[in-house]
Coordinates of C-alpha atoms in Angstrom, one line a residue:
Chain A
M1 CA 92.7 159.4 3.7
S2 CA 91.2 161.3 6.5
L3 CA 89.1 160.0 9.4
D4 CA 85.4 159.6 8.7
V5 CA 84.4 161.3 12.0
A6 CA 80.6 161.0 11.4
A7 CA 81.0 157.2 11.0
V8 CA 83.2 157.0 14.2
K9 CA 80.8 159.1 16.2
A10 CA 77.8 157.0 15.1
Q11 CA 79.5 154.1 17.0
F12 CA 79.1 155.8 20.4
P13 CA 75.5 155.4 21.6
I14 CA 76.0 157.7 24.6
L15 CA 76.8 160.7 22.4
D16 CA 73.3 160.6 20.8
Q17 CA 71.5 162.4 23.6
Q18 CA 70.5 165.7 25.0
V19 CA 71.3 167.2 28.4
Y20 CA 69.2 170.1 29.6
G21 CA 67.6 170.1 26.2
K22 CA 70.9 170.7 24.4
R23 CA 72.9 168.4 22.2
L24 CA 75.5 166.6 24.4
V25 CA 79.0 167.9 23.5
Y26 CA 81.5 165.7 25.3
L27 CA 84.9 167.4 25.7
D28 CA 86.1 165.6 28.8
N29 CA 88.0 162.9 27.1
A30 CA 91.2 163.3 29.1
A31 CA 89.1 162.3 32.2
T32 CA 87.6 159.3 30.4
T33 CA 86.6 158.6 26.8
Q34 CA 83.2 157.2 25.8
K35 CA 82.9 153.6 24.7
P36 CA 82.0 152.4 21.2
R37 CA 79.3 149.7 20.7
A38 CA 82.0 147.1 20.0
V39 CA 83.4 147.5 23.5
I40 CA 80.0 147.5 25.2
H41 CA 79.0 144.4 23.2
A42 CA 82.2 142.5 24.0
I43 CA 81.6 143.0 27.8
Q44 CA 77.9 142.1 27.5
S45 CA 78.6 139.1 25.3
F46 CA 81.2 137.8 27.8
Y47 CA 78.7 138.0 30.7
E48 CA 75.9 136.5 28.6
K49 CA 77.9 133.6 27.1
D50 CA 81.3 132.9 28.5
N51 CA 81.5 134.1 32.1
A52 CA 83.6 131.9 34.4
N53 CA 86.8 132.3 36.4
V54 CA 90.1 132.1 34.6
H55 CA 93.1 129.7 34.9
R56 CA 91.1 127.4 37.2
G57 CA 88.3 125.4 35.8
V58 CA 88.3 122.5 33.5
H59 CA 84.8 123.2 32.2
A60 CA 84.0 124.8 28.8
L61 CA 83.1 128.3 30.1
S62 CA 86.3 128.6 32.1
E63 CA 88.3 127.6 29.1
R64 CA 86.5 130.1 27.0
A65 CA 86.9 132.9 29.6
T66 CA 90.6 132.0 30.0
A67 CA 91.2 132.1 26.2
A68 CA 89.4 135.4 25.9
Y69 CA 91.3 136.9 28.8
E70 CA 94.7 135.8 27.4
A71 CA 93.7 136.9 23.9
A72 CA 93.2 140.4 25.4
R73 CA 96.7 140.2 26.9
E74 CA 98.1 139.5 23.4
K75 CA 96.2 142.5 22.0
V76 CA 97.7 144.7 24.7
R77 CA 101.1 143.3 23.9
G78 CA 100.5 144.3 20.3
L79 CA 99.3 147.7 21.2
L80 CA 102.5 148.5 23.1
N81 CA 104.7 146.3 20.9
A82 CA 106.1 144.5 23.9
C83 CA 108.4 141.5 23.2
S84 CA 106.3 139.0 25.1
V85 CA 102.9 138.6 26.9
R86 CA 105.1 137.8 30.0
E87 CA 105.8 141.5 30.1
V88 CA 102.1 142.5 30.1
V89 CA 100.6 142.7 33.7
F90 CA 96.9 143.5 34.0
V91 CA 96.2 146.0 36.7
R92 CA 93.3 148.3 37.7
G93 CA 94.8 151.2 35.8
T94 CA 97.8 153.5 35.5
T95 CA 97.7 154.4 39.2
E96 CA 97.9 150.8 40.3
A97 CA 100.6 150.2 37.8
I98 CA 102.8 153.0 39.2
N99 CA 102.1 151.9 42.8
L100 CA 103.0 148.3 41.8
V101 CA 106.4 149.5 40.5
A102 CA 107.0 151.8 43.6
Q103 CA 106.0 149.1 46.1
S104 CA 107.7 146.1 44.4
W105 CA 110.7 147.3 42.4
G106 CA 111.2 150.5 44.5
M107 CA 111.1 148.9 47.9
A108 CA 113.5 146.2 46.8
R109 CA 115.9 148.5 45.0
L110 CA 116.0 151.9 46.7
R111 CA 118.2 152.9 49.6
A112 CA 118.6 156.1 51.6
G113 CA 120.4 158.7 49.5
D114 CA 119.1 157.3 46.2
E115 CA 117.2 159.7 44.0
I116 CA 114.0 159.5 42.1
L117 CA 113.5 162.2 39.4
I118 CA 110.0 163.2 38.2
T119 CA 108.8 166.3 36.4
E120 CA 106.8 169.3 37.4
M121 CA 103.9 168.3 35.1
E122 CA 103.2 164.9 36.6
H123 CA 99.7 163.8 37.6
H124 CA 99.4 163.1 41.4
S125 CA 99.5 159.4 40.6
N126 CA 103.1 159.8 39.4
I127 CA 104.1 161.9 42.4
V128 CA 102.5 160.5 45.5
P129 CA 103.6 156.8 45.1
W130 CA 107.2 158.1 44.8
Q131 CA 106.8 160.3 47.9
M132 CA 105.5 157.4 49.8
L133 CA 108.5 155.3 48.6
C134 CA 110.9 158.1 49.6
E135 CA 109.4 158.3 53.1
R136 CA 109.9 154.5 53.6
T137 CA 113.4 154.3 52.1
G138 CA 115.0 157.6 52.7
A139 CA 115.4 158.3 49.0
R140 CA 115.1 161.8 47.7
L141 CA 112.5 163.1 45.2
R142 CA 113.8 165.6 42.7
V143 CA 111.8 167.5 40.1
L144 CA 112.6 168.6 36.5
P145 CA 110.9 172.0 36.1
I146 CA 108.7 173.2 33.2
N147 CA 108.9 176.5 31.3
D148 CA 106.2 179.1 30.6
A149 CA 105.0 177.2 27.6
G150 CA 104.5 174.0 29.6
E151 CA 107.5 172.2 28.2
L152 CA 110.1 170.3 30.2
C153 CA 113.3 172.3 30.8
M154 CA 115.3 169.6 29.0
E155 CA 118.5 171.7 29.3
Q156 CA 118.4 171.1 33.1
L157 CA 118.0 167.3 32.8
P158 CA 121.8 166.5 32.7
S159 CA 122.4 168.3 35.9
L160 CA 119.5 166.5 37.7
L161 CA 120.7 163.0 36.6
N162 CA 123.6 161.4 38.4
E163 CA 124.8 158.0 39.6
R164 CA 122.3 158.3 42.6
T165 CA 119.3 158.5 40.2
K166 CA 117.6 155.2 40.3
L167 CA 114.4 156.0 38.6
V168 CA 112.9 158.6 36.3
G169 CA 109.2 159.0 36.2
V170 CA 107.8 161.0 33.3
V171 CA 104.4 161.5 31.7
H172 CA 104.2 160.8 28.0
L173 CA 101.3 163.2 27.3
S174 CA 100.3 165.7 30.0
N175 CA 96.7 165.5 31.1
A176 CA 96.8 169.1 32.4
L177 CA 98.7 170.8 29.6
G178 CA 98.6 168.5 26.6
T179 CA 102.4 168.6 26.3
I180 CA 104.0 165.6 24.5
N181 CA 107.3 165.0 26.2
P182 CA 110.5 163.8 24.5
V183 CA 110.5 160.6 26.4
A184 CA 112.9 158.7 24.1
E185 CA 115.6 161.4 24.8
I186 CA 114.9 161.3 28.5
I187 CA 115.2 157.5 28.5
R188 CA 118.5 157.7 26.7
Q189 CA 120.0 160.2 29.2
A190 CA 118.6 158.3 32.2
H191 CA 120.0 155.0 31.0
A192 CA 123.4 156.6 30.6
V193 CA 123.5 157.1 34.3
G194 CA 122.0 153.7 35.0
A195 CA 118.5 154.9 36.0
R196 CA 115.3 153.0 35.1
V197 CA 112.5 154.9 33.5
L198 CA 108.8 154.7 34.0
V199 CA 106.5 156.3 31.4
D200 CA 103.0 157.3 32.5
G201 CA 101.1 156.7 29.3
A202 CA 97.6 157.2 30.7
Q203 CA 96.8 159.9 28.2
A204 CA 99.1 158.9 25.3
A205 CA 97.8 155.5 24.2
A206 CA 94.6 156.9 22.6
H207 CA 96.3 159.6 20.7
M208 CA 99.6 158.2 19.3
P209 CA 101.2 154.9 18.5
I210 CA 103.2 153.4 21.4
D211 CA 106.3 151.2 20.9
V212 CA 108.0 150.2 24.2
Q213 CA 110.8 148.5 22.4
Q214 CA 111.7 151.5 20.3
L215 CA 111.3 153.8 23.4
D216 CA 113.4 151.3 25.4
C217 CA 111.5 152.3 28.5
D218 CA 111.7 150.0 31.5
F219 CA 108.1 150.5 32.6
Y220 CA 105.1 151.8 30.8
A221 CA 101.7 152.3 32.4
T222 CA 98.3 153.0 30.8
S223 CA 94.6 152.7 31.4
A224 CA 91.9 151.2 29.1
H225 CA 89.2 153.8 30.0
K226 CA 91.1 156.7 28.4
M227 CA 91.3 154.8 25.1
Y228 CA 87.7 153.8 24.6
G229 CA 87.8 150.8 26.9
P230 CA 86.2 150.1 30.2
T231 CA 87.2 151.5 33.6
G232 CA 89.0 149.4 36.2
I233 CA 91.5 147.8 33.8
G234 CA 94.9 148.9 32.7
V235 CA 98.3 147.6 32.1
L236 CA 101.8 147.7 33.5
Y237 CA 104.4 146.9 30.9
A238 CA 107.9 146.1 32.3
K239 CA 110.9 144.5 30.8
E240 CA 111.0 140.8 31.6
T241 CA 114.3 140.9 33.3
L242 CA 113.0 143.5 35.8
L243 CA 109.7 141.6 36.4
D244 CA 111.8 138.5 37.1
E245 CA 113.8 140.2 39.8
M246 CA 110.8 142.0 41.4
P247 CA 109.0 140.5 44.4
P248 CA 105.2 140.1 44.1
Y249 CA 103.1 143.1 44.8
Q250 CA 100.1 141.4 46.4
G251 CA 99.8 137.8 47.6
G252 CA 96.8 135.5 46.9
G253 CA 95.3 133.1 44.4
D254 CA 96.6 132.8 40.9
M255 CA 100.0 134.3 41.7
I256 CA 101.4 131.1 43.1
R257 CA 102.6 127.8 41.8
M258 CA 102.7 125.9 45.1
V259 CA 101.7 126.8 48.6
T260 CA 102.6 125.1 51.9
F261 CA 102.7 126.8 55.3
E262 CA 106.5 126.5 55.2
H263 CA 107.0 127.9 51.7
T264 CA 105.3 129.4 48.7
Q265 CA 106.6 129.2 45.2
Y266 CA 105.4 132.1 43.0
N267 CA 103.8 131.7 39.6
E268 CA 105.5 132.6 36.4
L269 CA 105.2 135.9 34.7
P270 CA 103.0 137.8 34.4
Y271 CA 100.8 135.9 36.8
K272 CA 103.2 136.5 39.7
F273 CA 101.7 140.1 39.7
E274 CA 98.1 139.2 39.3
A275 CA 96.8 138.0 42.7
G276 CA 93.2 137.2 42.9
T277 CA 90.4 137.0 40.3
P278 CA 91.3 139.7 37.8
N279 CA 88.9 142.0 36.0
I280 CA 88.2 139.5 33.3
A281 CA 85.3 141.3 31.6
G282 CA 87.4 144.5 31.8
A283 CA 90.4 142.9 30.1
I284 CA 88.1 141.6 27.4
G285 CA 86.6 145.1 26.9
F286 CA 90.2 146.5 26.8
G287 CA 91.0 144.0 24.0
A288 CA 87.8 145.0 22.1
A289 CA 88.8 148.7 22.4
I290 CA 92.3 147.9 21.0
D291 CA 90.6 146.0 18.1
W292 CA 88.3 148.9 17.5
L293 CA 91.2 151.4 17.5
R294 CA 93.2 149.2 15.1
G295 CA 90.2 149.2 12.8
L296 CA 90.8 152.9 12.4
D297 CA 94.1 154.5 11.5
M298 CA 96.0 156.0 14.5
G299 CA 97.7 158.4 12.2
E300 CA 94.3 159.6 10.9
I301 CA 93.0 159.9 14.5
A302 CA 96.0 161.9 15.5
A303 CA 95.8 164.2 12.4
H304 CA 92.1 164.8 13.0
E305 CA 92.6 165.7 16.7
Q306 CA 95.6 167.9 15.8
N307 CA 93.5 169.8 13.3
M308 CA 90.7 170.3 15.8
L309 CA 93.2 171.4 18.5
Q310 CA 94.8 173.9 16.2
E311 CA 91.3 175.3 15.3
A312 CA 90.4 175.4 19.0
T313 CA 93.6 177.2 19.9
R314 CA 93.1 179.7 17.1
R315 CA 89.6 180.5 18.3
A316 CA 90.8 180.6 21.9
K317 CA 93.3 183.3 21.1
D318 CA 90.6 185.4 19.5
L319 CA 88.5 185.4 22.6
P320 CA 89.2 188.4 24.8
G321 CA 90.2 187.5 28.4
L322 CA 91.1 183.9 27.6
R323 CA 94.5 182.7 28.8
L324 CA 95.9 179.5 27.5
V325 CA 97.7 177.3 30.1
G326 CA 100.1 175.1 28.1
E327 CA 101.3 176.1 24.7
A328 CA 104.0 173.5 24.1
K329 CA 105.2 173.1 20.6
H330 CA 104.4 169.4 20.7
R331 CA 100.9 169.2 22.2
A332 CA 97.9 167.0 21.7
T333 CA 94.2 166.8 22.6
V334 CA 94.2 169.2 25.5
L335 CA 93.1 172.9 25.5
S336 CA 93.6 174.2 29.1
F337 CA 92.7 177.8 29.9
T338 CA 91.4 180.4 32.2
M339 CA 89.0 183.3 31.6
E340 CA 89.6 186.7 33.2
G341 CA 87.0 187.4 35.8
I342 CA 85.3 184.0 35.6
H343 CA 86.4 181.2 37.9
P344 CA 86.8 177.8 36.1
H345 CA 84.2 176.3 38.3
D346 CA 81.6 178.8 37.2
L347 CA 82.5 178.2 33.6
G348 CA 82.1 174.5 34.2
T349 CA 78.5 175.0 35.4
I350 CA 77.6 177.5 32.6
L351 CA 79.0 175.2 29.9
D352 CA 77.3 172.2 31.4
R353 CA 73.9 173.9 31.1
E354 CA 74.8 174.4 27.4
G355 CA 75.3 170.7 27.0
V356 CA 79.1 171.1 26.9
A357 CA 81.0 168.7 29.2
I358 CA 84.4 169.9 30.2
R359 CA 86.6 169.6 33.3
A360 CA 87.2 172.5 35.6
G361 CA 89.7 172.0 38.4
H362 CA 93.3 171.2 39.1
H363 CA 93.3 168.0 37.0
C364 CA 95.1 166.0 39.7
A365 CA 98.2 168.1 38.9
M366 CA 98.2 170.7 41.6
P367 CA 102.0 171.5 41.1
V368 CA 101.1 172.5 37.5
M369 CA 98.5 174.9 38.8
Q370 CA 101.0 176.3 41.3
R371 CA 103.5 176.7 38.5
F372 CA 101.1 178.8 36.4
G373 CA 99.7 180.7 39.4
V374 CA 96.1 179.6 38.9
P375 CA 93.8 177.7 41.3
A376 CA 92.3 175.7 38.5
T377 CA 91.8 175.7 34.7
V378 CA 89.1 174.8 32.3
R379 CA 90.1 171.8 30.2
A380 CA 88.5 170.8 27.0
S381 CA 90.0 167.5 25.7
L382 CA 89.4 165.9 22.3
A383 CA 88.8 162.4 21.1
A384 CA 88.4 160.9 17.6
Y385 CA 84.6 161.6 17.6
N386 CA 84.8 165.3 18.2
T387 CA 83.7 167.6 15.4
L388 CA 83.8 171.3 14.5
D389 CA 80.2 171.5 15.7
D390 CA 81.5 170.6 19.2
L391 CA 84.0 173.5 19.0
D392 CA 81.2 175.8 17.9
A393 CA 79.2 174.8 20.9
L394 CA 82.1 175.3 23.2
F395 CA 83.0 178.8 22.1
L396 CA 79.3 179.9 21.9
A397 CA 78.9 178.8 25.5
L398 CA 82.1 180.6 26.5
E399 CA 80.8 183.8 24.9
K400 CA 77.5 183.3 26.8
A401 CA 79.5 183.0 30.1
C402 CA 81.4 186.2 29.3
A403 CA 78.1 188.0 28.7
M404 CA 76.7 186.7 32.0
F405 CA 79.7 187.9 34.0
A406 CA 80.1 191.2 32.1
Chain B
M1 CA 63.9 173.4 35.2
F2 CA 66.2 175.9 36.9
D3 CA 67.9 178.3 34.6
L4 CA 71.4 179.5 34.9
K5 CA 69.9 182.9 35.7
D6 CA 68.5 181.5 39.0
L7 CA 72.1 180.6 40.0
Y8 CA 73.9 183.7 38.7
Q9 CA 71.5 186.4 39.9
Q10 CA 72.7 190.0 39.6
V11 CA 73.3 190.2 43.3
I12 CA 75.7 187.2 43.1
V13 CA 77.5 188.5 40.1
D14 CA 77.8 191.9 41.9
H15 CA 79.1 190.4 45.2
N16 CA 81.6 188.3 43.3
K17 CA 83.0 191.3 41.4
H18 CA 82.9 193.6 44.5
P19 CA 83.1 191.4 47.6
R20 CA 82.1 193.3 50.8
N21 CA 84.2 193.1 53.9
F22 CA 87.1 191.6 51.9
G23 CA 90.5 191.6 53.4
R24 CA 92.4 190.9 56.6
L25 CA 91.1 191.8 60.0
E26 CA 93.7 192.8 62.5
D27 CA 93.5 191.3 66.0
P28 CA 90.6 188.9 65.4
S29 CA 89.2 187.0 68.3
H30 CA 88.4 184.1 66.0
E31 CA 89.7 183.0 62.6
A32 CA 89.7 179.9 60.4
E33 CA 90.8 178.7 57.0
G34 CA 88.5 176.9 54.7
Y35 CA 89.5 174.8 51.7
N36 CA 87.7 172.9 49.1
P37 CA 90.2 170.5 47.6
L38 CA 88.0 169.6 44.7
C39 CA 87.9 173.0 43.1
G40 CA 90.6 174.8 45.0
D41 CA 88.4 177.4 46.7
R42 CA 90.3 178.8 49.6
L43 CA 88.8 181.2 52.2
H44 CA 90.1 182.8 55.4
V45 CA 87.5 184.3 57.8
Y46 CA 88.3 186.7 60.6
L47 CA 85.9 187.6 63.5
K48 CA 85.9 190.1 66.3
V49 CA 83.4 189.0 68.9
D50 CA 82.8 191.2 71.9
D51 CA 82.2 190.1 75.5
Q52 CA 78.4 190.0 74.9
D53 CA 79.0 187.3 72.2
R54 CA 78.1 189.8 69.5
I55 CA 80.0 189.8 66.2
E56 CA 81.5 193.3 66.2
D57 CA 83.4 192.9 62.9
V58 CA 83.8 190.2 60.3
R59 CA 86.0 190.0 57.2
F60 CA 87.2 187.4 54.8
E61 CA 89.8 186.9 52.1
G62 CA 90.6 184.2 49.6
E63 CA 89.9 183.1 46.1
G64 CA 87.2 180.9 44.6
C65 CA 84.3 180.7 42.2
A66 CA 81.5 183.3 42.0
I67 CA 79.3 181.3 44.2
S68 CA 81.8 180.9 47.0
M69 CA 82.9 184.5 46.8
A70 CA 79.4 185.9 46.7
S71 CA 78.3 183.6 49.5
A72 CA 81.1 184.7 51.8
S73 CA 80.5 188.4 51.0
L74 CA 76.8 188.1 51.7
M75 CA 77.5 186.1 54.9
T76 CA 79.7 188.8 56.3
E77 CA 77.0 191.4 55.6
A78 CA 74.4 189.2 57.3
L79 CA 76.6 188.5 60.4
K80 CA 77.8 191.9 61.4
G81 CA 76.1 192.9 64.6
R82 CA 74.6 189.5 65.2
T83 CA 75.1 187.3 68.3
L84 CA 76.7 183.9 68.1
E85 CA 73.3 182.5 69.0
E86 CA 71.8 184.2 65.9
F87 CA 74.7 182.9 63.8
R88 CA 73.8 179.3 64.7
A89 CA 70.2 179.9 63.6
L90 CA 71.3 181.5 60.4
F91 CA 73.7 178.6 59.8
E92 CA 70.9 176.1 60.1
G93 CA 68.6 178.2 58.0
F94 CA 71.1 178.7 55.2
H95 CA 72.0 175.1 55.2
E96 CA 68.4 174.2 54.7
L97 CA 68.0 176.8 52.0
V98 CA 70.7 175.4 49.8
T99 CA 70.3 171.7 50.5
S100 CA 66.5 171.1 50.9
S101 CA 65.2 169.2 47.9
G102 CA 61.5 170.3 48.0
D103 CA 60.0 173.6 49.0
V104 CA 62.1 175.5 51.5
A105 CA 60.8 174.8 54.9
C106 CA 62.5 177.7 56.6
D107 CA 61.3 181.2 56.2
E108 CA 63.3 182.8 53.4
T109 CA 62.5 186.2 54.7
D110 CA 64.5 185.5 57.9
L111 CA 67.5 185.0 55.7
G112 CA 67.1 188.3 53.9
K113 CA 69.5 188.8 51.0
L114 CA 71.0 185.3 51.6
A115 CA 67.9 183.9 49.9
V116 CA 69.4 184.7 46.5
L117 CA 71.7 181.7 47.0
G118 CA 68.7 179.4 47.0
G119 CA 69.3 178.7 43.3
V120 CA 72.2 176.4 44.0
R121 CA 69.7 173.8 45.1
A122 CA 69.3 172.9 41.5
F123 CA 73.1 172.6 41.0
P124 CA 74.2 169.8 43.3
S125 CA 77.9 170.0 42.5
R126 CA 77.9 173.7 43.5
I127 CA 76.2 173.5 46.9
K128 CA 79.5 173.1 48.7
C129 CA 80.7 176.3 47.1
A130 CA 77.9 178.2 48.8
T131 CA 78.4 176.4 52.2
L132 CA 82.2 176.6 52.4
C133 CA 82.2 180.1 54.1
W134 CA 79.6 179.0 56.6
H135 CA 81.4 175.9 57.6
T136 CA 84.6 178.0 57.9
M137 CA 82.8 180.5 60.1
K138 CA 81.4 177.7 62.3
N139 CA 84.9 176.3 62.6
A140 CA 86.3 179.8 63.5
I141 CA 83.7 180.2 66.2
E142 CA 83.8 176.7 67.6
R143 CA 87.5 175.9 67.1
S144 CA 90.4 176.9 64.9
G145 CA 91.4 174.8 62.0
V146 CA 90.7 174.1 58.3
A147 CA 87.1 173.6 57.2
R148 CA 86.4 171.2 54.3
T149 CA 83.1 170.9 52.4
E150 CA 83.7 167.3 51.3

């Protein structure tokens, strides 16, 4: 079976509109995906029928809100195939998840002289928290380089791993290049030297099945809004043994069992890491997005997006002056490129006026731009609802831009 | 509705392709670096101001989108031979040209060729591309440092 793209697309009310008198063609899915009716309705229904604070009240609404919030946690557990909901911590998004690990696990575990290994293709959110941690602990940040195709130089990994390496941070699917990294192999080698591994799954979760047990990663972070869910909610998965050892990240309500002025006893997992009233509606929307995705077939989504990406790549190579940035063998969803003589920012404006929404910029991955010697790229990124018509519109607009700058 | 052609007028496309006064200026009396972290536009402006406060020479180098390149090129053309006092008036006039929402209050004829950049008014995300060089120039004249348009 193949994905019924028209039926999928019909579930996204926002896509049925015109901008500047042109059909909206949304190709900025790596920034954030659009939301299906099921997600929008879940959030609206929560506020219309069940809204109350969680884990507190004895009244009916609070019990319903708590049940819905915890049901969402179970859905996230299923999405990642975590062992237990105790390993599923709700956070604002991938960025907060990584900061949580850096601040809590990192501050407790790292000493001067220790090493953190990341890669050259990381998003700023998987660079800066580690730099901040290094500044505070005296640990050293090391970087696994990438090759001209935008793939990790895996042959250099063994020489960068040693007994001082305490953590490896690696992106599962690069937002700037589309590269799918061999995270299982990286985890195997990192574990062999005793290092923990954090996988940045912000982009991956909407495009491939995730199994944290099979990967054997120590931490996995992702965001709902890049997988058809709402903004402001994401998840940190961590192995229970690690979460048990880690000190709380923030203090406040809900993360405690008992408070006196002399001593505070922390709550059990995962609540120890969820201080304050959480994003309840967001978590419920996240759960609805997971249900919606599970109603489809992840294999069919991936196959559809892969066909589209191959077609887009083929057309891109036929366009004179277009240079692809990122041609990894294992790649998904992202077509990143520059055009000779036209700055990405100008392309962004011209495409926008044709109704085509893409991203022009450094994609929060400035080191990747530096590696490829470009100030910025144009990035078209695909989701389940994109069609060949969308690619037609993209390439027609690119030709128009070329004519304008000729 | 503003059309793309209002933004990418021939003068702008031409100045982008062939920027005037492009390159380093030896022995500048003033210089500054401008950077737009959002899109990565980077400019360096150099000035030679004589003892009568007149801009004897002005050059720029850097990389950026067509709007920022053309704006910098047109700016250098407009500023050569002007006094610092006149620069300040042009700065205000240009700022109003690209940011005013309704009819332009300032006299576009005073701005000369710079008026072609008026089209960016209809493209809010691009206004800072046009103003980066002017802020950088202002910084160069008033102090050294890095200008930002955010």
